[in-house]
Amino acid sequence: LALWGLATQIGRLIGLAPGGRGRASANDLINARLAELEQSREAAEAASRAKSDFLATIGHEIRTPMNTVLGLTRLLLDGRLPAEQRNQLREVARAGETLLKLIDSMLDYADLDAGRLQLVSEPLQFELLLGGAFDAVRPAAQAKQLELLCEIESPQLLGAAGARRGDAARLTQLITELLV
C-alpha cells in the first residue's frame, strides 16, 4: 500500500515535470513539487486574506446598526417606563453590549490574522490593570451570586514593582474576556 502511494506521487510529479509524460530528472521533479507548493501557499494566503476581509466587513456592517439599537435603547431607558418594560430594555441593552463585545473580538481577530493589529507600548501598573478588569466584570458576577476575588501573591506585580510597559487596553480586554 505504501509503495502504491509512493508510485502514485511519483507518477503525479512526473506529469507535472517539464516535458510531460517522458523522462524527468530529480531536479525536474523537485522543481515541479516546489512550484506546486508555491501555488498552494499563494492560494492559502489568498484564502486567509479573503477570510480576514470578510470578517472585517461583516463586523463593521453589524456594528453600525447595533450601535443604533443600543443608542435608542439607552434613550428609552432615560424616559419614564413601567418597571417591566424597563427590565426588558435593560436585557436588550445587555444583549446588545454582549454582541458588540463579540464583534469587537471578531474584528480584533481579523486584524491580528491580517497582521493589522497594532499594539501600544505604554506604562502600566499590572495591579491597577487587574483591578480594573475585575471591577468591570464584578457586577455580572454579583448578579449571578458569585464572589469574584483576585489575590496577587507575587510582590513583583504589586505597587511600583508592578510597573511594566504594554498595551493596557488590549491586556484589560484579554483579562476581562478570560473572566467572563
XYZ file of C-alpha atoms in Angstrom:
180
model
C 0.000 0.000 0.000
C 2.826 2.402 0.891
C 4.611 1.577 -2.365
C 1.408 2.185 -4.315
C 1.084 5.640 -2.672
C 4.700 6.416 -3.480
C 4.222 5.259 -7.074
C 1.128 7.456 -7.370
C 3.036 10.503 -6.063
C 5.961 9.900 -8.410
C 3.565 9.465 -11.338
C 1.820 12.736 -10.442
C 5.124 14.573 -10.159
C 6.346 13.194 -13.486
C 3.159 14.511 -15.034
C 3.937 17.952 -13.539
C 7.556 17.969 -14.689
C 8.533 19.839 -17.855
C 8.334 17.569 -20.833
C 5.161 15.907 -19.587
C 4.965 12.106 -19.743
C 8.547 11.467 -20.687
C 11.633 11.183 -18.616
C 12.200 13.615 -15.778
C 15.300 14.256 -13.755
C 15.302 14.544 -9.984
C 15.708 18.319 -10.355
C 12.686 18.454 -12.647
C 10.638 16.568 -10.068
C 11.852 18.779 -7.216
C 11.192 21.973 -9.187
C 7.718 20.746 -10.141
C 6.925 19.959 -6.499
C 8.280 23.336 -5.353
C 6.125 25.104 -7.944
C 3.098 23.132 -6.763
C 3.842 24.040 -3.126
C 4.245 27.713 -4.042
C 0.851 27.689 -5.769
C -0.690 26.061 -2.695
C 0.907 28.655 -0.403
C -0.363 31.530 -2.559
C -3.867 30.037 -2.599
C -3.822 29.620 1.196
C -2.653 33.221 1.695
C -5.373 34.496 -0.649
C -7.994 32.494 1.261
C -6.703 33.863 4.568
C -6.850 37.443 3.252
C -10.382 36.872 1.959
C -11.436 35.477 5.360
C -9.931 38.432 7.219
C -11.516 40.932 4.830
C -14.879 39.189 5.184
C -14.683 39.238 8.982
C -13.755 42.917 8.987
C -16.521 43.842 6.557
C -19.254 41.837 8.250
C -18.121 43.069 11.667
C -18.418 46.705 10.638
C -21.729 46.073 8.863
C -23.208 44.546 12.031
C -21.629 47.065 14.384
C -23.304 50.113 12.820
C -26.940 49.024 13.257
C -26.118 47.511 16.662
C -24.866 50.909 17.865
C -28.140 52.419 16.667
C -30.176 49.813 18.558
C -28.132 50.403 21.718
C -28.382 54.178 21.391
C -32.144 54.089 21.019
C -32.415 51.603 23.887
C -30.450 53.964 26.154
C -32.679 56.860 25.141
C -35.764 54.826 26.016
C -34.221 53.818 29.352
C -33.756 57.508 30.178
C -37.510 58.056 29.815
C -40.426 57.134 32.061
C -41.252 53.468 31.691
C -43.177 50.843 33.632
C -40.843 48.544 35.608
C -41.468 45.530 33.357
C -40.583 47.445 30.178
C -37.510 48.940 31.851
C -36.296 45.451 32.781
C -36.922 44.215 29.257
C -34.994 47.144 27.778
C -32.116 46.521 30.186
C -31.968 42.948 28.855
C -31.929 44.294 25.284
C -29.076 46.638 26.240
C -27.097 43.841 27.928
C -27.559 41.528 24.941
C -26.551 44.307 22.550
C -23.427 45.107 24.561
C -22.528 41.410 24.592
C -22.913 41.298 20.810
C -20.732 44.396 20.436
C -18.007 42.785 22.528
C -18.243 39.686 20.363
C -17.993 41.800 17.207
C -15.021 43.712 18.641
C -13.279 40.420 19.409
C -14.015 39.208 15.889
C -12.588 42.426 14.416
C -9.504 42.098 16.611
C -9.070 38.517 15.394
C -9.405 39.656 11.772
C -6.823 42.407 12.360
C -4.479 40.004 14.137
C -4.863 37.410 11.385
C -4.183 40.025 8.698
C -1.202 41.481 10.555
C -3.000 44.815 11.042
C -3.338 44.712 14.830
C -1.204 47.456 16.321
C -0.174 47.150 19.950
C 0.720 50.194 22.014
C 3.668 50.284 24.373
C 2.732 52.479 27.308
C 3.476 52.476 31.030
C 1.030 50.426 33.066
C 0.576 49.144 36.586
C -0.294 45.462 36.499
C -2.107 45.635 39.837
C -4.324 48.506 38.633
C -4.933 46.785 35.315
C -6.127 43.618 37.042
C -8.243 45.658 39.442
C -9.930 47.466 36.558
C -10.686 44.208 34.741
C -12.134 42.663 37.900
C -14.204 45.795 38.591
C -15.612 45.584 35.052
C -16.905 42.028 35.468
C -17.809 42.172 39.166
C -21.430 43.369 38.615
C -22.112 40.439 36.253
C -20.593 38.027 38.777
C -22.650 39.504 41.616
C -25.817 39.245 39.510
C -25.096 35.513 39.317
C -24.400 35.480 43.065
C -20.710 34.748 42.504
C -17.891 36.180 44.545
C -15.016 37.452 42.449
C -11.649 37.605 44.207
C -8.174 38.454 42.992
C -5.174 37.638 45.124
C -1.744 38.602 43.870
C 0.942 36.759 45.780
C 3.943 37.852 43.755
C 5.473 41.079 45.128
C 6.965 41.689 41.670
C 3.464 42.548 40.425
C 2.423 44.879 43.254
C 2.887 48.633 43.571
C 5.849 50.264 41.876
C 7.440 46.838 41.279
C 4.459 46.013 39.038
C 5.232 48.855 36.643
C 5.536 47.493 33.122
C 5.131 48.591 29.521
C 2.403 47.189 27.329
C -0.958 47.760 25.707
C -3.189 48.350 28.725
C -6.414 48.355 26.692
C -5.631 45.017 24.996
C -4.455 43.412 28.240
C -7.584 44.574 30.053
C -9.723 43.250 27.191
C -7.930 39.899 27.309
C -8.221 39.545 31.092
C -11.878 40.603 31.008
C -12.674 38.020 28.316
C -10.927 35.340 30.353
C -13.006 36.243 33.397
C -16.381 36.347 31.650
